[in-house]
Tab-separated table of C-alpha atoms (C1' of nucleotides) in Angstrom:
chain	number	residue	atom	x	y	z
A	1	MET	CA	7.578	-24.907	16.655
A	2	LYS	CA	7.255	-26.904	13.484
A	3	CYS	CA	4.180	-28.829	12.470
A	4	VAL	CA	5.620	-32.017	11.084
A	5	THR	CA	2.460	-33.081	9.286
A	6	GLU	CA	2.644	-30.112	6.923
A	7	LYS	CA	4.905	-29.801	3.912
A	8	SER	CA	7.598	-27.133	4.159
A	9	GLU	CA	6.557	-25.589	0.874
A	10	ASP	CA	3.015	-25.042	2.131
A	11	ARG	CA	4.260	-23.714	5.459
A	12	ILE	CA	6.272	-21.098	3.623
A	13	ARG	CA	3.423	-20.223	1.268
A	14	GLU	CA	1.017	-19.704	4.166
A	15	ALA	CA	3.518	-17.729	6.198
A	16	ALA	CA	4.265	-15.594	3.154
A	17	LYS	CA	0.563	-14.891	2.679
A	18	ARG	CA	0.203	-13.709	6.260
A	19	VAL	CA	3.246	-11.446	6.096
A	20	PHE	CA	2.590	-10.068	2.611
A	21	LEU	CA	-1.027	-9.258	3.526
A	22	LYS	CA	0.081	-7.380	6.616
A	23	LYS	CA	3.158	-5.572	5.309
A	24	GLY	CA	2.830	-5.537	1.519
A	25	PHE	CA	5.510	-6.675	-0.924
A	26	ASP	CA	7.900	-3.777	-0.263
A	27	GLY	CA	7.489	-3.969	3.504
A	28	THR	CA	8.179	-7.701	3.656
A	29	THR	CA	11.650	-9.256	3.799
A	30	SER	CA	12.548	-12.834	3.006
A	31	ARG	CA	13.696	-13.114	6.595
A	32	ASP	CA	10.244	-11.990	7.824
A	33	ILE	CA	8.691	-14.870	5.920
A	34	ALA	CA	11.245	-17.431	7.076
A	35	LYS	CA	10.742	-16.312	10.671
A	36	GLU	CA	6.939	-16.468	10.382
A	37	ALA	CA	7.251	-20.002	8.979
A	38	ASP	CA	9.916	-20.840	11.569
A	39	MET	CA	12.250	-22.082	8.861
A	40	ASN	CA	15.723	-21.379	7.550
A	41	ILE	CA	15.976	-18.325	5.324
A	42	ALA	CA	17.463	-20.292	2.414
A	43	LEU	CA	14.330	-22.434	2.102
A	44	THR	CA	12.200	-19.629	0.704
A	45	ASN	CA	14.435	-19.579	-2.359
A	46	TYR	CA	14.930	-23.343	-2.371
A	47	TYR	CA	11.192	-23.842	-2.872
A	48	PHE	CA	10.170	-20.661	-4.711
A	49	ARG	CA	13.385	-19.423	-6.367
A	50	SER	CA	12.806	-15.809	-5.379
A	51	LYS	CA	10.731	-13.474	-3.209
A	52	GLU	CA	9.084	-12.187	-6.386
A	53	LYS	CA	7.950	-15.651	-7.546
A	54	LEU	CA	6.643	-16.500	-4.079
A	55	PHE	CA	4.733	-13.249	-4.037
A	56	LEU	CA	3.143	-13.894	-7.433
A	57	GLU	CA	1.920	-17.304	-6.272
A	58	VAL	CA	0.479	-15.837	-3.087
A	59	PHE	CA	-1.105	-12.955	-4.936
A	60	LYS	CA	-2.891	-15.239	-7.374
A	61	ASP	CA	-4.406	-17.196	-4.478
A	62	VAL	CA	-5.417	-14.016	-2.684
A	63	LEU	CA	-7.120	-12.577	-5.755
A	64	GLU	CA	-9.093	-15.784	-6.239
A	65	GLU	CA	-10.053	-15.768	-2.577
A	66	TYR	CA	-11.373	-12.242	-3.105
A	67	PHE	CA	-13.617	-13.234	-6.019
A	68	GLN	CA	-14.569	-16.829	-5.289
A	69	ASN	CA	-17.471	-16.494	-2.850
A	70	MET	CA	-18.899	-13.516	-4.702
A	71	LEU	CA	-18.823	-15.539	-7.905
A	72	THR	CA	-20.868	-18.303	-6.326
A	73	ILE	CA	-23.471	-15.837	-5.143
A	74	LEU	CA	-23.620	-14.028	-8.491
A	75	ASN	CA	-24.544	-17.333	-10.140
A	76	LYS	CA	-27.280	-18.282	-7.665
A	77	ASP	CA	-30.840	-18.473	-8.969
A	78	ILE	CA	-32.335	-16.089	-6.416
A	79	ASP	CA	-34.134	-12.784	-6.763
A	80	ILE	CA	-31.947	-9.772	-7.234
A	81	LYS	CA	-32.636	-8.054	-3.909
A	82	THR	CA	-31.647	-11.187	-2.033
A	83	LYS	CA	-28.589	-11.499	-4.231
A	84	ILE	CA	-27.452	-7.958	-3.470
A	85	SER	CA	-27.999	-8.572	0.225
A	86	GLU	CA	-25.951	-11.771	0.117
A	87	ILE	CA	-23.077	-10.154	-1.755
A	88	ILE	CA	-22.925	-7.375	0.797
A	89	ASP	CA	-23.168	-9.799	3.713
A	90	ASN	CA	-20.372	-11.853	2.183
A	91	ASP	CA	-18.216	-8.770	1.697
A	92	PHE	CA	-18.839	-7.822	5.294
A	93	TYR	CA	-17.870	-11.286	6.494
A	94	MET	CA	-14.742	-11.272	4.342
A	95	MET	CA	-13.596	-7.867	5.603
A	96	LYS	CA	-13.952	-9.013	9.217
A	97	LYS	CA	-12.169	-12.306	8.583
A	98	GLU	CA	-9.360	-10.886	6.425
A	99	PRO	CA	-9.125	-7.158	7.152
A	100	ASP	CA	-5.934	-6.731	5.119
A	101	LEU	CA	-7.058	-8.513	1.969
A	102	VAL	CA	-8.800	-5.792	-0.046
A	103	ILE	CA	-6.421	-2.922	0.706
A	104	PHE	CA	-3.536	-5.280	-0.073
A	105	ILE	CA	-4.970	-6.226	-3.476
A	106	MET	CA	-5.852	-2.643	-4.314
A	107	ASN	CA	-2.463	-1.295	-3.335
A	108	GLU	CA	-0.313	-3.942	-4.999
A	109	ILE	CA	-2.246	-3.733	-8.262
A	110	HIS	CA	-2.167	0.055	-8.138
A	111	LYS	CA	1.610	0.087	-7.726
A	112	SER	CA	2.406	-2.413	-10.480
A	113	PRO	CA	-0.609	-3.665	-12.423
A	114	GLN	CA	1.218	-5.170	-15.407
A	115	ARG	CA	3.156	-7.656	-13.304
A	116	LEU	CA	0.091	-9.070	-11.538
A	117	PHE	CA	-2.229	-10.080	-14.386
A	118	PRO	CA	-0.815	-13.235	-15.986
A	119	ASP	CA	-3.811	-15.442	-16.809
A	120	MET	CA	-6.624	-14.355	-14.472
A	121	SER	CA	-9.359	-16.597	-15.855
A	122	ILE	CA	-11.324	-15.635	-12.759
A	123	PHE	CA	-12.013	-12.261	-14.395
A	124	ARG	CA	-13.864	-13.866	-17.296
A	125	GLN	CA	-15.961	-15.868	-14.860
A	126	VAL	CA	-17.018	-12.665	-13.073
A	127	ARG	CA	-18.010	-11.098	-16.374
A	128	GLU	CA	-20.243	-14.026	-17.348
A	129	THR	CA	-22.428	-14.728	-14.343
A	130	TYR	CA	-26.149	-15.315	-14.032
A	131	LEU	CA	-26.526	-11.831	-12.549
A	132	LYS	CA	-25.721	-10.402	-15.957
A	133	LYS	CA	-28.696	-12.244	-17.458
A	134	GLN	CA	-30.923	-11.107	-14.574
A	135	LEU	CA	-29.939	-7.475	-15.206
A	136	GLU	CA	-30.751	-7.787	-18.916
A	137	GLU	CA	-34.108	-9.428	-18.274
A	138	GLY	CA	-35.023	-6.951	-15.544
A	139	ALA	CA	-34.183	-4.021	-17.789
A	140	ALA	CA	-36.189	-5.553	-20.640
A	141	ASN	CA	-39.353	-6.120	-18.605
A	142	GLY	CA	-39.100	-2.831	-16.710
A	143	THR	CA	-38.551	-4.190	-13.202
A	144	LEU	CA	-34.960	-2.967	-13.004
A	145	ARG	CA	-33.247	0.281	-13.919
A	146	PRO	CA	-31.182	-0.509	-17.021
A	147	MET	CA	-27.609	-0.965	-15.789
A	148	GLN	CA	-24.573	-2.931	-16.858
A	149	LEU	CA	-22.776	-5.339	-14.527
A	150	GLU	CA	-19.746	-3.037	-14.395
A	151	ASN	CA	-21.942	-0.204	-13.136
A	152	ILE	CA	-23.923	-2.006	-10.460
A	153	LEU	CA	-21.255	-4.326	-9.061
A	154	PRO	CA	-18.925	-1.579	-7.755
A	155	LEU	CA	-21.923	0.207	-6.244
A	156	ILE	CA	-22.727	-2.957	-4.316
A	157	LYS	CA	-19.188	-3.611	-3.156
A	158	CYS	CA	-17.704	-0.167	-2.564
A	159	GLY	CA	-19.697	0.717	0.537
A	160	VAL	CA	-18.572	-2.086	2.816
A	161	GLU	CA	-15.061	-2.389	1.421
A	162	PHE	CA	-14.442	1.340	1.651
A	163	ILE	CA	-15.263	1.718	5.314
A	164	PHE	CA	-13.241	-1.373	6.256
A	165	MET	CA	-10.234	-0.394	4.136
A	166	GLY	CA	-10.400	2.966	5.876
A	167	LYS	CA	-11.317	1.556	9.268
A	168	GLU	CA	-8.595	3.368	11.197
A	169	ILE	CA	-9.162	6.721	9.532
A	170	HIS	CA	-12.918	6.407	10.090
A	171	LYS	CA	-12.339	5.546	13.726
A	172	GLU	CA	-10.097	8.572	14.163
A	173	LEU	CA	-12.267	10.909	12.100
A	174	PHE	CA	-15.490	10.079	13.933
A	175	MET	CA	-13.889	9.306	17.278
A	176	MET	CA	-14.951	5.679	17.459
A	177	THR	CA	-13.597	2.784	19.486
A	178	ASP	CA	-13.388	-0.677	17.956
A	179	ASP	CA	-16.773	-1.495	19.457
A	180	ASP	CA	-18.271	1.714	18.111
A	181	PHE	CA	-16.923	0.852	14.705
A	182	ALA	CA	-18.396	-2.650	14.772
A	183	LYS	CA	-21.867	-1.249	15.469
A	184	TYR	CA	-21.366	1.533	12.932
A	185	ALA	CA	-20.343	-0.958	10.248
A	186	GLU	CA	-23.500	-3.010	10.832
A	187	GLU	CA	-25.645	0.118	10.421
A	188	GLN	CA	-23.746	1.087	7.307
A	189	LYS	CA	-24.231	-2.368	5.812
A	190	GLU	CA	-28.005	-2.026	6.024
A	191	HIS	CA	-27.909	1.488	4.570
A	192	ILE	CA	-25.952	0.185	1.596
A	193	LYS	CA	-28.328	-2.702	0.988
A	194	ALA	CA	-31.350	-0.400	1.083
A	195	MET	CA	-29.736	2.326	-0.986
A	196	VAL	CA	-28.556	0.044	-3.780
A	197	CYS	CA	-31.798	-1.934	-3.966
A	198	ASN	CA	-33.888	1.255	-3.987
A	199	TYR	CA	-31.825	2.526	-6.857
A	200	LEU	CA	-31.731	-0.609	-8.982
A	201	VAL	CA	-35.165	-2.099	-8.403
A	202	ILE	CA	-38.062	-0.068	-9.828
A	203	GLY	CA	-41.211	0.325	-7.745
B	1	MET	CA	18.345	20.558	-13.611
B	2	LYS	CA	17.944	22.709	-10.569
B	3	CYS	CA	15.470	25.516	-10.216
B	4	VAL	CA	17.501	28.211	-8.507
B	5	THR	CA	14.511	30.271	-7.403
B	6	GLU	CA	13.257	27.505	-5.115
B	7	LYS	CA	14.593	26.679	-1.681
B	8	SER	CA	16.300	23.299	-1.390
B	9	GLU	CA	14.121	22.299	1.534
B	10	ASP	CA	10.961	22.792	-0.526
B	11	ARG	CA	12.435	21.026	-3.533
B	12	ILE	CA	13.092	17.981	-1.370
B	13	ARG	CA	9.671	18.111	0.235
B	14	GLU	CA	7.939	18.243	-3.138
B	15	ALA	CA	10.101	15.514	-4.623
B	16	ALA	CA	9.444	13.388	-1.568
B	17	LYS	CA	5.705	13.865	-1.968
B	18	ARG	CA	5.810	12.707	-5.583
B	19	VAL	CA	7.900	9.637	-4.807
B	20	PHE	CA	6.072	8.648	-1.610
B	21	LEU	CA	2.696	8.951	-3.352
B	22	LYS	CA	3.838	6.711	-6.168
B	23	LYS	CA	5.834	4.090	-4.258
B	24	GLY	CA	4.665	4.301	-0.651
B	25	PHE	CA	6.927	4.651	2.375
B	26	ASP	CA	8.397	1.141	2.192
B	27	GLY	CA	8.941	1.310	-1.555
B	28	THR	CA	10.741	4.651	-1.397
B	29	THR	CA	14.462	5.061	-0.695
B	30	SER	CA	16.214	8.240	0.369
B	31	ARG	CA	18.161	7.979	-2.880
B	32	ASP	CA	14.899	7.954	-4.874
B	33	ILE	CA	13.928	11.235	-3.271
B	34	ALA	CA	17.352	12.837	-3.726
B	35	LYS	CA	17.368	11.794	-7.367
B	36	GLU	CA	13.833	13.109	-7.954
B	37	ALA	CA	14.884	16.428	-6.405
B	38	ASP	CA	18.216	16.310	-8.265
B	39	MET	CA	20.123	16.901	-5.055
B	40	ASN	CA	22.805	15.221	-3.001
B	41	ILE	CA	21.584	12.331	-0.877
B	42	ALA	CA	22.909	13.857	2.347
B	43	LEU	CA	20.604	16.860	2.004
B	44	THR	CA	17.448	14.897	2.794
B	45	ASN	CA	18.803	14.252	6.262
B	46	TYR	CA	20.409	17.694	6.540
B	47	TYR	CA	16.986	19.332	6.199
B	48	PHE	CA	14.645	16.703	7.631
B	49	ARG	CA	16.864	14.594	9.930
B	50	SER	CA	15.445	11.268	8.699
B	51	LYS	CA	13.314	9.622	6.027
B	52	GLU	CA	10.668	9.031	8.698
B	53	LYS	CA	10.416	12.705	9.694
B	54	LEU	CA	10.276	13.793	6.055
B	55	PHE	CA	7.512	11.280	5.464
B	56	LEU	CA	5.471	12.502	8.428
B	57	GLU	CA	5.651	16.088	7.134
B	58	VAL	CA	4.594	15.007	3.660
B	59	PHE	CA	1.814	12.812	5.002
B	60	LYS	CA	0.314	15.620	7.034
B	61	ASP	CA	0.175	17.838	3.943
B	62	VAL	CA	-1.324	15.060	1.863
B	63	LEU	CA	-4.039	14.330	4.406
B	64	GLU	CA	-4.992	17.996	4.541
B	65	GLU	CA	-5.042	18.145	0.769
B	66	TYR	CA	-7.466	15.215	0.849
B	67	PHE	CA	-9.901	16.945	3.206
B	68	GLN	CA	-9.508	20.642	2.407
B	69	ASN	CA	-11.750	21.114	-0.645
B	70	MET	CA	-14.405	18.785	0.732
B	71	LEU	CA	-14.439	20.809	3.938
B	72	THR	CA	-15.120	24.015	2.030
B	73	ILE	CA	-18.026	22.401	0.184
B	74	LEU	CA	-19.467	20.854	3.360
B	75	ASN	CA	-19.684	24.340	4.862
B	76	LYS	CA	-21.362	25.992	1.877
B	77	ASP	CA	-24.900	27.315	2.336
B	78	ILE	CA	-26.424	25.397	-0.577
B	79	ASP	CA	-29.186	22.793	-0.741
B	80	ILE	CA	-28.197	19.285	0.080
B	81	LYS	CA	-28.597	17.752	-3.366
B	82	THR	CA	-26.296	20.361	-4.856
B	83	LYS	CA	-23.884	19.804	-2.019
B	84	ILE	CA	-23.727	16.060	-2.627
B	85	SER	CA	-23.207	16.684	-6.314
B	86	GLU	CA	-20.367	19.104	-5.630
B	87	ILE	CA	-18.625	16.753	-3.216
B	88	ILE	CA	-18.753	13.959	-5.763
B	89	ASP	CA	-17.564	16.232	-8.572
B	90	ASN	CA	-14.705	17.401	-6.378
B	91	ASP	CA	-13.779	13.823	-5.505
B	92	PHE	CA	-13.818	12.978	-9.191
B	93	TYR	CA	-11.582	15.930	-10.008
B	94	MET	CA	-9.174	15.046	-7.207
B	95	MET	CA	-8.881	11.408	-8.288
B	96	LYS	CA	-8.045	12.469	-11.839
B	97	LYS	CA	-5.527	15.066	-10.700
B	98	GLU	CA	-3.851	12.960	-8.018
B	99	PRO	CA	-4.597	9.306	-8.801
B	100	ASP	CA	-2.259	8.005	-6.110
B	101	LEU	CA	-3.461	10.149	-3.232
B	102	VAL	CA	-6.368	8.171	-1.765
B	103	ILE	CA	-4.879	4.690	-2.066
B	104	PHE	CA	-1.676	6.080	-0.554
B	105	ILE	CA	-3.476	7.538	2.458
B	106	MET	CA	-5.593	4.424	2.960
B	107	ASN	CA	-2.640	2.075	2.713
B	108	GLU	CA	-0.229	3.998	4.916
B	109	ILE	CA	-2.820	4.501	7.640
B	110	HIS	CA	-3.885	0.868	7.398
B	111	LYS	CA	-0.299	-0.328	7.863
B	112	SER	CA	0.569	1.907	10.817
B	113	PRO	CA	-2.278	4.092	12.064
B	114	GLN	CA	-0.815	5.080	15.411
B	115	ARG	CA	2.226	6.770	13.924
B	116	LEU	CA	0.231	8.994	11.555
B	117	PHE	CA	-2.253	10.748	13.841
B	118	PRO	CA	-0.362	13.381	15.857
B	119	ASP	CA	-2.629	16.444	16.031
B	120	MET	CA	-5.008	16.200	13.056
B	121	SER	CA	-7.175	19.196	13.867
B	122	ILE	CA	-8.585	18.778	10.374
B	123	PHE	CA	-10.625	15.854	11.676
B	124	ARG	CA	-12.496	18.035	14.133
B	125	GLN	CA	-13.276	20.482	11.361
B	126	VAL	CA	-14.817	17.704	9.271
B	127	ARG	CA	-16.967	16.635	12.191
B	128	GLU	CA	-18.348	20.133	12.742
B	129	THR	CA	-19.487	21.359	9.337
B	130	TYR	CA	-22.669	23.058	8.215
B	131	LEU	CA	-23.759	19.808	6.573
B	132	LYS	CA	-24.204	18.310	10.003
B	133	LYS	CA	-26.745	21.021	10.844
B	134	GLN	CA	-28.493	20.519	7.506
B	135	LEU	CA	-28.835	16.797	8.214
B	136	GLU	CA	-30.324	17.463	11.654
B	137	GLU	CA	-32.795	20.027	10.339
B	138	GLY	CA	-33.776	17.869	7.366
B	139	ALA	CA	-34.401	14.898	9.642
B	140	ALA	CA	-36.429	17.077	12.021
B	141	ASN	CA	-38.729	18.493	9.329
B	142	GLY	CA	-39.049	15.223	7.454
B	143	THR	CA	-37.352	16.207	4.210
B	144	LEU	CA	-34.365	13.956	4.781
B	145	ARG	CA	-33.975	10.376	5.925
B	146	PRO	CA	-32.533	10.608	9.442
B	147	MET	CA	-28.809	9.902	9.085
B	148	GLN	CA	-25.641	10.873	10.873
B	149	LEU	CA	-22.726	12.538	9.107
B	150	GLU	CA	-20.578	9.432	9.585
B	151	ASN	CA	-23.199	7.345	7.764
B	152	ILE	CA	-23.890	9.571	4.769
B	153	LEU	CA	-20.383	10.898	4.105
B	154	PRO	CA	-18.775	7.547	3.267
B	155	LEU	CA	-21.745	6.700	1.045
B	156	ILE	CA	-21.080	9.881	-0.903
B	157	LYS	CA	-17.348	9.380	-1.193
B	158	CYS	CA	-16.906	5.623	-1.561
B	159	GLY	CA	-18.303	5.287	-5.062
B	160	VAL	CA	-15.884	7.533	-6.919
B	161	GLU	CA	-12.866	6.790	-4.754
B	162	PHE	CA	-13.391	3.038	-4.969
B	163	ILE	CA	-13.421	2.808	-8.743
B	164	PHE	CA	-10.392	5.100	-9.084
B	165	MET	CA	-8.410	3.328	-6.378
B	166	GLY	CA	-9.171	0.107	-8.222
B	167	LYS	CA	-8.823	1.622	-11.685
B	168	GLU	CA	-6.431	-1.011	-12.995
B	169	ILE	CA	-8.359	-3.963	-11.632
B	170	HIS	CA	-11.615	-2.550	-13.016
B	171	LYS	CA	-9.986	-2.027	-16.406
B	172	GLU	CA	-8.739	-5.602	-16.431
B	173	LEU	CA	-11.929	-7.096	-14.989
B	174	PHE	CA	-14.247	-5.390	-17.477
B	175	MET	CA	-11.751	-5.265	-20.352
B	176	MET	CA	-11.598	-1.494	-20.617
B	177	THR	CA	-8.984	0.766	-22.197
B	178	ASP	CA	-8.079	4.055	-20.530
B	179	ASP	CA	-10.610	5.820	-22.738
B	180	ASP	CA	-13.297	3.282	-21.882
B	181	PHE	CA	-12.567	3.800	-18.218
B	182	ALA	CA	-12.826	7.579	-18.507
B	183	LYS	CA	-16.311	7.293	-20.021
B	184	TYR	CA	-17.284	4.592	-17.547
B	185	ALA	CA	-16.183	6.738	-14.606
B	186	GLU	CA	-18.337	9.620	-15.832
B	187	GLU	CA	-21.374	7.313	-16.017
B	188	GLN	CA	-20.625	5.937	-12.602
B	189	LYS	CA	-20.353	9.421	-11.127
B	190	GLU	CA	-23.904	10.234	-12.204
B	191	HIS	CA	-25.216	6.915	-10.894
B	192	ILE	CA	-23.686	7.657	-7.512
B	193	LYS	CA	-25.141	11.154	-7.342
B	194	ALA	CA	-28.620	9.889	-8.213
B	195	MET	CA	-28.416	6.884	-5.918
B	196	VAL	CA	-27.265	8.786	-2.850
B	197	CYS	CA	-29.695	11.677	-3.351
B	198	ASN	CA	-32.613	9.296	-3.922
B	199	TYR	CA	-31.760	7.550	-0.696
B	200	LEU	CA	-31.192	10.576	1.512
B	201	VAL	CA	-33.795	13.028	0.209
B	202	ILE	CA	-37.391	12.020	0.886
B	203	GLY	CA	-39.922	12.467	-1.924
C	1	DA	C1'	38.245	42.260	2.453
C	2	DT	C1'	37.879	39.142	6.075
C	3	DA	C1'	35.642	36.238	9.282
C	4	DT	C1'	31.627	33.527	10.208
C	5	DA	C1'	27.743	30.856	9.167
C	6	DT	C1'	25.243	28.129	5.937
C	7	DT	C1'	24.842	24.912	2.330
C	8	DT	C1'	26.534	21.274	-0.606
C	9	DT	C1'	29.541	17.558	-1.615
C	10	DA	C1'	31.930	12.902	-1.940
C	11	DA	C1'	32.962	9.380	0.803
C	12	DA	C1'	32.358	6.284	4.327
C	13	DT	C1'	29.617	4.239	8.176
C	14	DG	C1'	27.426	-0.043	9.875
C	15	DC	C1'	23.407	-2.582	8.887
C	16	DT	C1'	19.924	-5.099	6.130
C	17	DT	C1'	18.618	-6.799	1.824
C	18	DG	C1'	17.764	-10.940	-1.581
C	19	DT	C1'	20.183	-14.661	-2.947
C	20	DT	C1'	23.763	-18.379	-3.169
C	21	DT	C1'	27.010	-21.745	-1.569
C	22	DA	C1'	28.524	-25.971	0.155
C	23	DA	C1'	28.310	-28.925	3.809
C	24	DA	C1'	25.283	-31.535	6.977
C	25	DT	C1'	21.266	-34.068	7.733
C	26	DT	C1'	17.178	-36.551	6.646
C	27	DT	C1'	14.501	-39.374	3.548
C	28	DA	C1'	13.820	-42.567	-0.145
C	29	DT	C1'	15.407	-46.430	-3.122
C	30	DC	C1'	17.496	-50.627	-4.009
D	1	DG	C1'	22.253	-51.493	5.177
D	2	DA	C1'	24.516	-49.015	1.406
D	3	DT	C1'	23.639	-45.469	-2.049
D	4	DA	C1'	21.390	-41.798	-3.995
D	5	DA	C1'	18.261	-38.094	-3.705
D	6	DA	C1'	15.941	-34.553	-1.274
D	7	DT	C1'	15.874	-31.377	2.386
D	8	DT	C1'	17.799	-28.312	5.830
D	9	DT	C1'	21.476	-25.688	7.717
D	10	DA	C1'	24.979	-21.994	8.826
D	11	DA	C1'	27.623	-18.999	6.569
D	12	DA	C1'	28.768	-15.962	3.150
D	13	DC	C1'	27.908	-12.915	-0.921
D	14	DA	C1'	27.572	-8.447	-3.211
D	15	DA	C1'	24.383	-4.763	-3.440
D	16	DG	C1'	21.588	-1.430	-1.467
D	17	DC	C1'	19.903	0.795	2.653
D	18	DA	C1'	19.488	5.135	5.956
D	19	DT	C1'	22.453	7.925	7.987
D	20	DT	C1'	26.854	10.418	9.269
D	21	DT	C1'	31.225	12.593	8.585
D	22	DA	C1'	34.331	16.099	7.483
D	23	DA	C1'	35.883	18.857	3.991
D	24	DA	C1'	34.694	22.015	0.248
D	25	DA	C1'	31.929	25.602	-1.640
D	26	DT	C1'	28.961	29.326	-1.140
D	27	DA	C1'	26.539	32.983	1.119
D	28	DT	C1'	26.256	36.380	4.828
D	29	DA	C1'	27.816	39.715	8.068
D	30	DT	C1'	31.131	42.805	9.794
DNA sequence: ATATATTTTAAATGCTTGTTTAAATTTATC
DNA sequence: GATAAATTTAAACAAGCATTTAAAATATAT
C-alpha cells in the first residue's frame, strides 16, 4: 500500500536500503527492491539509472550512519573513560537497532573496496577528532598508555561488533537462545569497557 | 590446464572453495566454479547434484578449518598467558593465509544461519576444551578473574579478526598502504595479547 | 577383444536477471 | 481547459542463470 505523502524516489531508496542490508548487493534483485517499495520494476532505473548506482547511493548513506554517532562522541569534551563507555554503549545500541549494518559494510567493502570509496570525507573527520588530542595529552602527562587513534579505536569497537556480527554462530556455538544472547551481550559489553579502560588508563 | 593426478570431484571442490570464499554464495555462479576448475559446467552437477549441495560441503570444511587449529591450542597443557598468545598468533597466521575465510563464514551464517548448521560436532569440541578447566581452576584459586569460556574467547579472537576482516576500510580510514597495514597489524596483535592477559590474569 | 560402466562433452532446457521501450496516466503550466 | 512535462505502467529485451539431456569418449571388467 503506497504512502502518498512520500516521494517515489525516497520510497525506492529506503526499500533498497532495507533489502541491500539484508541480502547484500549480489543477493538482491531489482525486482526485490521494487516489491519492497511496492512500485513498478521500471521505476528503480527511472530514478537511479541502474542497480549499481542505487547501491552506491545507499552504501554512502549506510557508511555515514555507521560513523556519525561515534564521531559526535569522539568530539565530546568528556573524560576518556566516559568516552570509551559511551562509544561502546552507542555501538551496542546500533547493533541492536540495525543488526545487518556492520556485517553488510564489512562484507561489501571486502568484496570490492575500490568501487566503494569515492569521496568519503567522513574518514577525515574520524581521523581528526578531539579524542586524538586527548590521547596525545594523556600520553604526554603519563595518565594514558601511549597509543595512536588507529590502535585504540578498533580495540574499543571490535568487541561489541564482533559478537553481534557473529550472533548466530555464537548462539549455536555456546547453545544460547535469543534471550540468553541478550544477557550474554550485556555482560560482554561491561567486560569490554573494563578491559579497554584498564589497558589504556594508567593507575 | 588439467592436473591428471587429481580426481575431478576434488578439483571441483577445491575450485569451488576458492571461488565461494572470494565471491560468496550469491556472487558465485556454477560457471565461475567450472571455469576455475577448468572443467565442463555439467560436471559440477554430475558430482554434487547442485550448487547448493556443493556449497554446503565446502562450507562444512571451511568451518572446520576455522576451528581446528584453535581447538588444538585450547587443549594444550600450557599456562594461560602462553595459550592466549598462541591463539592470537594462530588467528593472525590464519587471517594472513586465508584473508577471506572469516568474513565469508560470518556473512554466510548471518544471511542464512538455519541452513548451515546440520551436525557441527566441532562446536561441542570447542565447548569442552582444557581451557575451560583452566578457567575454572584459576577462578577458584584466585589467579584468574572469574570468566566463562564464552566471555573470554571472543575477547581473544575479536581483535585480530576484526582488523583483518575490515582491512580495506582500516587502510582507507587511517590512510595506510599494504605495508603500513602489515606493521600496524603486528602492533595491534601485541596490544591485544597484553590487554586480554592483563584483564584475565590477576596480579 | 568385447561388453559394460563411468566420465566428459556440447547443446538445450526453462527461468530469472538488469534494463529498456513505448504507451498510458497523472501532474504541472499557461 | 488545453498543452506540455513528469510519472507510472505492462510488456518486452537480450543475457546469464542453474540444471538437464543425450550422445561421445574413456576406462573397466570379462
